[in-house]
Amino acid sequence: SNAIRVPVPNGSLAILNLEIKAKTTVDEINALLKEASLQGDLVEQIKFSKDHELVSSDIIGSTATAIVDAPATIVSGDGRNVILYVWYDNEYGYSHQVMRLSRHITGVRRYTYY
């Protein structure tokens, strides 16, 4: 894996190289990550982007730990190696997740009314 600082003060791009046991496809990986971003325990951590023009300035202010860049997902010919491009705001996003984890550990629930 690798991380790249991009030309904005608080944005970064992580490049994840994953070796998996079962064969898979780009569509299967992206469907799994999209589903995780929409429902389940990771909704507050994962966002999913299908935008072919996602750039570093788009992620500034995101509260997510990771924004999956779906069009950049690569799966090797044998279906066992996956490369994911994952964006994150390394200041605001990090701070938001520290607070989320603190609330989870302490059991604090802040109710929001709209």
mmCIF file with all atom_site columns, C-alpha atoms in Angstrom:
data_model
loop_
_atom_site.group_PDB
_atom_site.id
_atom_site.type_symbol
_atom_site.label_atom_id
_atom_site.label_alt_id
_atom_site.label_comp_id
_atom_site.label_asym_id
_atom_site.label_entity_id
_atom_site.label_seq_id
_atom_site.pdbx_PDB_ins_code
_atom_site.Cartn_x
_atom_site.Cartn_y
_atom_site.Cartn_z
_atom_site.occupancy
_atom_site.B_iso_or_equiv
_atom_site.pdbx_formal_charge
_atom_site.auth_seq_id
_atom_site.auth_comp_id
_atom_site.auth_asym_id
_atom_site.auth_atom_id
_atom_site.pdbx_PDB_model_num
ATOM 1   C CA . SER A 1 1   ? 0.000   0.000   0.000   1.00 0.00 ? 1   SER A CA 1
ATOM 2   C CA . ASN A 1 2   ? 1.000   3.581   -0.522  1.00 0.00 ? 2   ASN A CA 1
ATOM 3   C CA . ALA A 1 3   ? -0.295  7.045   0.330   1.00 0.00 ? 3   ALA A CA 1
ATOM 4   C CA . ILE A 1 4   ? 0.199   10.203  -1.675  1.00 0.00 ? 4   ILE A CA 1
ATOM 5   C CA . ARG A 1 5   ? -0.163  13.782  -0.484  1.00 0.00 ? 5   ARG A CA 1
ATOM 6   C CA . VAL A 1 6   ? -2.074  15.668  -3.125  1.00 0.00 ? 6   VAL A CA 1
ATOM 7   C CA . PRO A 1 7   ? -2.010  19.381  -4.048  1.00 0.00 ? 7   PRO A CA 1
ATOM 8   C CA . VAL A 1 8   ? -4.469  20.471  -1.354  1.00 0.00 ? 8   VAL A CA 1
ATOM 9   C CA . PRO A 1 9   ? -3.496  21.099  2.276   1.00 0.00 ? 9   PRO A CA 1
ATOM 10  C CA . ASN A 1 10  ? -5.574  18.367  3.892   1.00 0.00 ? 10  ASN A CA 1
ATOM 11  C CA . GLY A 1 11  ? -6.222  15.723  1.285   1.00 0.00 ? 11  GLY A CA 1
ATOM 12  C CA . SER A 1 12  ? -4.520  12.411  0.696   1.00 0.00 ? 12  SER A CA 1
ATOM 13  C CA . LEU A 1 13  ? -4.889  9.402   -1.547  1.00 0.00 ? 13  LEU A CA 1
ATOM 14  C CA . ALA A 1 14  ? -4.174  5.879   -0.303  1.00 0.00 ? 14  ALA A CA 1
ATOM 15  C CA . ILE A 1 15  ? -3.458  3.185   -2.860  1.00 0.00 ? 15  ILE A CA 1
ATOM 16  C CA . LEU A 1 16  ? -4.341  -0.197  -1.395  1.00 0.00 ? 16  LEU A CA 1
ATOM 17  C CA . ASN A 1 17  ? -2.887  -3.341  -2.955  1.00 0.00 ? 17  ASN A CA 1
ATOM 18  C CA . LEU A 1 18  ? -4.874  -6.315  -1.703  1.00 0.00 ? 18  LEU A CA 1
ATOM 19  C CA . GLU A 1 19  ? -4.281  -10.008 -2.274  1.00 0.00 ? 19  GLU A CA 1
ATOM 20  C CA . ILE A 1 20  ? -7.448  -12.011 -1.734  1.00 0.00 ? 20  ILE A CA 1
ATOM 21  C CA . LYS A 1 21  ? -8.197  -15.732 -1.566  1.00 0.00 ? 21  LYS A CA 1
ATOM 22  C CA . ALA A 1 22  ? -11.302 -15.921 -3.741  1.00 0.00 ? 22  ALA A CA 1
ATOM 23  C CA . LYS A 1 23  ? -11.467 -14.800 -7.349  1.00 0.00 ? 23  LYS A CA 1
ATOM 24  C CA . THR A 1 24  ? -13.338 -11.559 -7.832  1.00 0.00 ? 24  THR A CA 1
ATOM 25  C CA . THR A 1 25  ? -14.144 -8.845  -10.355 1.00 0.00 ? 25  THR A CA 1
ATOM 26  C CA . VAL A 1 26  ? -14.153 -5.053  -10.364 1.00 0.00 ? 26  VAL A CA 1
ATOM 27  C CA . ASP A 1 27  ? -17.963 -5.092  -10.292 1.00 0.00 ? 27  ASP A CA 1
ATOM 28  C CA . GLU A 1 28  ? -18.062 -7.404  -7.252  1.00 0.00 ? 28  GLU A CA 1
ATOM 29  C CA . ILE A 1 29  ? -15.539 -5.308  -5.307  1.00 0.00 ? 29  ILE A CA 1
ATOM 30  C CA . ASN A 1 30  ? -17.300 -2.046  -6.123  1.00 0.00 ? 30  ASN A CA 1
ATOM 31  C CA . ALA A 1 31  ? -20.722 -3.520  -5.271  1.00 0.00 ? 31  ALA A CA 1
ATOM 32  C CA . LEU A 1 32  ? -19.423 -4.691  -1.888  1.00 0.00 ? 32  LEU A CA 1
ATOM 33  C CA . LEU A 1 33  ? -17.912 -1.295  -1.070  1.00 0.00 ? 33  LEU A CA 1
ATOM 34  C CA . LYS A 1 34  ? -20.988 0.583   -2.295  1.00 0.00 ? 34  LYS A CA 1
ATOM 35  C CA . GLU A 1 35  ? -23.214 -1.564  -0.089  1.00 0.00 ? 35  GLU A CA 1
ATOM 36  C CA . ALA A 1 36  ? -20.916 -0.946  2.911   1.00 0.00 ? 36  ALA A CA 1
ATOM 37  C CA . SER A 1 37  ? -21.169 2.798   2.299   1.00 0.00 ? 37  SER A CA 1
ATOM 38  C CA . LEU A 1 38  ? -24.978 2.705   2.252   1.00 0.00 ? 38  LEU A CA 1
ATOM 39  C CA . GLN A 1 39  ? -25.859 0.416   5.142   1.00 0.00 ? 39  GLN A CA 1
ATOM 40  C CA . GLY A 1 40  ? -24.282 -1.458  7.998   1.00 0.00 ? 40  GLY A CA 1
ATOM 41  C CA . ASP A 1 41  ? -21.643 -0.658  10.584  1.00 0.00 ? 41  ASP A CA 1
ATOM 42  C CA . LEU A 1 42  ? -19.348 1.254   8.216   1.00 0.00 ? 42  LEU A CA 1
ATOM 43  C CA . VAL A 1 43  ? -21.787 3.891   6.944   1.00 0.00 ? 43  VAL A CA 1
ATOM 44  C CA . GLU A 1 44  ? -20.022 6.670   8.872   1.00 0.00 ? 44  GLU A CA 1
ATOM 45  C CA . GLN A 1 45  ? -16.580 5.543   7.731   1.00 0.00 ? 45  GLN A CA 1
ATOM 46  C CA . ILE A 1 46  ? -16.920 4.718   4.026   1.00 0.00 ? 46  ILE A CA 1
ATOM 47  C CA . LYS A 1 47  ? -18.190 6.881   1.187   1.00 0.00 ? 47  LYS A CA 1
ATOM 48  C CA . PHE A 1 48  ? -18.381 5.660   -2.397  1.00 0.00 ? 48  PHE A CA 1
ATOM 49  C CA . SER A 1 49  ? -17.798 7.713   -5.536  1.00 0.00 ? 49  SER A CA 1
ATOM 50  C CA . LYS A 1 50  ? -18.653 6.723   -9.115  1.00 0.00 ? 50  LYS A CA 1
ATOM 51  C CA . ASP A 1 51  ? -17.462 10.102  -10.394 1.00 0.00 ? 51  ASP A CA 1
ATOM 52  C CA . HIS A 1 52  ? -14.904 9.710   -13.186 1.00 0.00 ? 52  HIS A CA 1
ATOM 53  C CA . GLU A 1 53  ? -13.612 13.194  -12.433 1.00 0.00 ? 53  GLU A CA 1
ATOM 54  C CA . LEU A 1 54  ? -13.023 12.912  -8.665  1.00 0.00 ? 54  LEU A CA 1
ATOM 55  C CA . VAL A 1 55  ? -10.144 15.201  -7.674  1.00 0.00 ? 55  VAL A CA 1
ATOM 56  C CA . SER A 1 56  ? -8.367  16.000  -4.431  1.00 0.00 ? 56  SER A CA 1
ATOM 57  C CA . SER A 1 57  ? -10.311 19.198  -3.760  1.00 0.00 ? 57  SER A CA 1
ATOM 58  C CA . ASP A 1 58  ? -13.577 17.189  -3.810  1.00 0.00 ? 58  ASP A CA 1
ATOM 59  C CA . ILE A 1 59  ? -12.710 15.415  -0.576  1.00 0.00 ? 59  ILE A CA 1
ATOM 60  C CA . ILE A 1 60  ? -11.931 18.447  1.575   1.00 0.00 ? 60  ILE A CA 1
ATOM 61  C CA . GLY A 1 61  ? -14.301 18.544  4.539   1.00 0.00 ? 61  GLY A CA 1
ATOM 62  C CA . SER A 1 62  ? -15.424 14.946  4.197   1.00 0.00 ? 62  SER A CA 1
ATOM 63  C CA . THR A 1 63  ? -16.158 13.251  7.514   1.00 0.00 ? 63  THR A CA 1
ATOM 64  C CA . ALA A 1 64  ? -15.521 9.794   6.061   1.00 0.00 ? 64  ALA A CA 1
ATOM 65  C CA . THR A 1 65  ? -12.444 7.775   6.854   1.00 0.00 ? 65  THR A CA 1
ATOM 66  C CA . ALA A 1 66  ? -12.344 6.635   3.239   1.00 0.00 ? 66  ALA A CA 1
ATOM 67  C CA . ILE A 1 67  ? -13.867 7.706   -0.058  1.00 0.00 ? 67  ILE A CA 1
ATOM 68  C CA . VAL A 1 68  ? -13.583 4.827   -2.505  1.00 0.00 ? 68  VAL A CA 1
ATOM 69  C CA . ASP A 1 69  ? -12.787 5.977   -6.056  1.00 0.00 ? 69  ASP A CA 1
ATOM 70  C CA . ALA A 1 70  ? -14.790 3.261   -7.844  1.00 0.00 ? 70  ALA A CA 1
ATOM 71  C CA . PRO A 1 71  ? -13.735 4.010   -11.449 1.00 0.00 ? 71  PRO A CA 1
ATOM 72  C CA . ALA A 1 72  ? -10.094 3.537   -10.411 1.00 0.00 ? 72  ALA A CA 1
ATOM 73  C CA . THR A 1 73  ? -10.616 0.018   -8.972  1.00 0.00 ? 73  THR A CA 1
ATOM 74  C CA . ILE A 1 74  ? -8.375  -2.550  -10.655 1.00 0.00 ? 74  ILE A CA 1
ATOM 75  C CA . VAL A 1 75  ? -8.550  -6.351  -10.431 1.00 0.00 ? 75  VAL A CA 1
ATOM 76  C CA . SER A 1 76  ? -5.781  -8.490  -11.902 1.00 0.00 ? 76  SER A CA 1
ATOM 77  C CA . GLY A 1 77  ? -6.420  -10.993 -14.674 1.00 0.00 ? 77  GLY A CA 1
ATOM 78  C CA . ASP A 1 78  ? -6.412  -13.905 -12.210 1.00 0.00 ? 78  ASP A CA 1
ATOM 79  C CA . GLY A 1 79  ? -8.984  -12.100 -10.032 1.00 0.00 ? 79  GLY A CA 1
ATOM 80  C CA . ARG A 1 80  ? -6.903  -12.359 -6.864  1.00 0.00 ? 80  ARG A CA 1
ATOM 81  C CA . ASN A 1 81  ? -5.166  -8.986  -6.667  1.00 0.00 ? 81  ASN A CA 1
ATOM 82  C CA . VAL A 1 82  ? -7.142  -5.797  -6.128  1.00 0.00 ? 82  VAL A CA 1
ATOM 83  C CA . ILE A 1 83  ? -5.950  -2.199  -6.241  1.00 0.00 ? 83  ILE A CA 1
ATOM 84  C CA . LEU A 1 84  ? -8.189  0.403   -4.601  1.00 0.00 ? 84  LEU A CA 1
ATOM 85  C CA . TYR A 1 85  ? -7.757  4.154   -4.707  1.00 0.00 ? 85  TYR A CA 1
ATOM 86  C CA . VAL A 1 86  ? -9.112  5.620   -1.491  1.00 0.00 ? 86  VAL A CA 1
ATOM 87  C CA . TRP A 1 87  ? -9.254  9.347   -0.785  1.00 0.00 ? 87  TRP A CA 1
ATOM 88  C CA . TYR A 1 88  ? -9.455  10.945  2.651   1.00 0.00 ? 88  TYR A CA 1
ATOM 89  C CA . ASP A 1 89  ? -9.305  14.331  4.353   1.00 0.00 ? 89  ASP A CA 1
ATOM 90  C CA . ASN A 1 90  ? -6.377  13.768  6.682   1.00 0.00 ? 90  ASN A CA 1
ATOM 91  C CA . GLU A 1 91  ? -7.345  16.584  9.069   1.00 0.00 ? 91  GLU A CA 1
ATOM 92  C CA . TYR A 1 92  ? -11.128 17.002  9.264   1.00 0.00 ? 92  TYR A CA 1
ATOM 93  C CA . GLY A 1 93  ? -11.922 13.392  8.419   1.00 0.00 ? 93  GLY A CA 1
ATOM 94  C CA . TYR A 1 94  ? -9.422  12.127  10.987  1.00 0.00 ? 94  TYR A CA 1
ATOM 95  C CA . SER A 1 95  ? -10.745 14.474  13.696  1.00 0.00 ? 95  SER A CA 1
ATOM 96  C CA . HIS A 1 96  ? -14.328 13.458  12.960  1.00 0.00 ? 96  HIS A CA 1
ATOM 97  C CA . GLN A 1 97  ? -13.456 9.771   13.287  1.00 0.00 ? 97  GLN A CA 1
ATOM 98  C CA . VAL A 1 98  ? -11.621 10.346  16.595  1.00 0.00 ? 98  VAL A CA 1
ATOM 99  C CA . MET A 1 99  ? -14.798 11.946  17.950  1.00 0.00 ? 99  MET A CA 1
ATOM 100 C CA . ARG A 1 100 ? -16.978 9.145   16.537  1.00 0.00 ? 100 ARG A CA 1
ATOM 101 C CA . LEU A 1 101 ? -14.774 6.523   18.178  1.00 0.00 ? 101 LEU A CA 1
ATOM 102 C CA . SER A 1 102 ? -14.750 8.450   21.482  1.00 0.00 ? 102 SER A CA 1
ATOM 103 C CA . ARG A 1 103 ? -18.560 8.564   21.481  1.00 0.00 ? 103 ARG A CA 1
ATOM 104 C CA . HIS A 1 104 ? -18.700 4.857   20.707  1.00 0.00 ? 104 HIS A CA 1
ATOM 105 C CA . ILE A 1 105 ? -16.274 3.894   23.491  1.00 0.00 ? 105 ILE A CA 1
ATOM 106 C CA . THR A 1 106 ? -17.948 6.087   26.117  1.00 0.00 ? 106 THR A CA 1
ATOM 107 C CA . GLY A 1 107 ? -21.492 5.275   25.059  1.00 0.00 ? 107 GLY A CA 1
ATOM 108 C CA . VAL A 1 108 ? -22.357 8.956   24.622  1.00 0.00 ? 108 VAL A CA 1
ATOM 109 C CA . ARG A 1 109 ? -25.305 9.544   22.320  1.00 0.00 ? 109 ARG A CA 1
ATOM 110 C CA . ARG A 1 110 ? -26.041 13.028  21.083  1.00 0.00 ? 110 ARG A CA 1
ATOM 111 C CA . TYR A 1 111 ? -29.480 13.292  19.605  1.00 0.00 ? 111 TYR A CA 1
ATOM 112 C CA . THR A 1 112 ? -29.962 15.552  16.625  1.00 0.00 ? 112 THR A CA 1
ATOM 113 C CA . TYR A 1 113 ? -33.323 17.030  15.803  1.00 0.00 ? 113 TYR A CA 1
ATOM 114 C CA . TYR A 1 114 ? -34.052 18.539  12.400  1.00 0.00 ? 114 TYR A CA 1
#
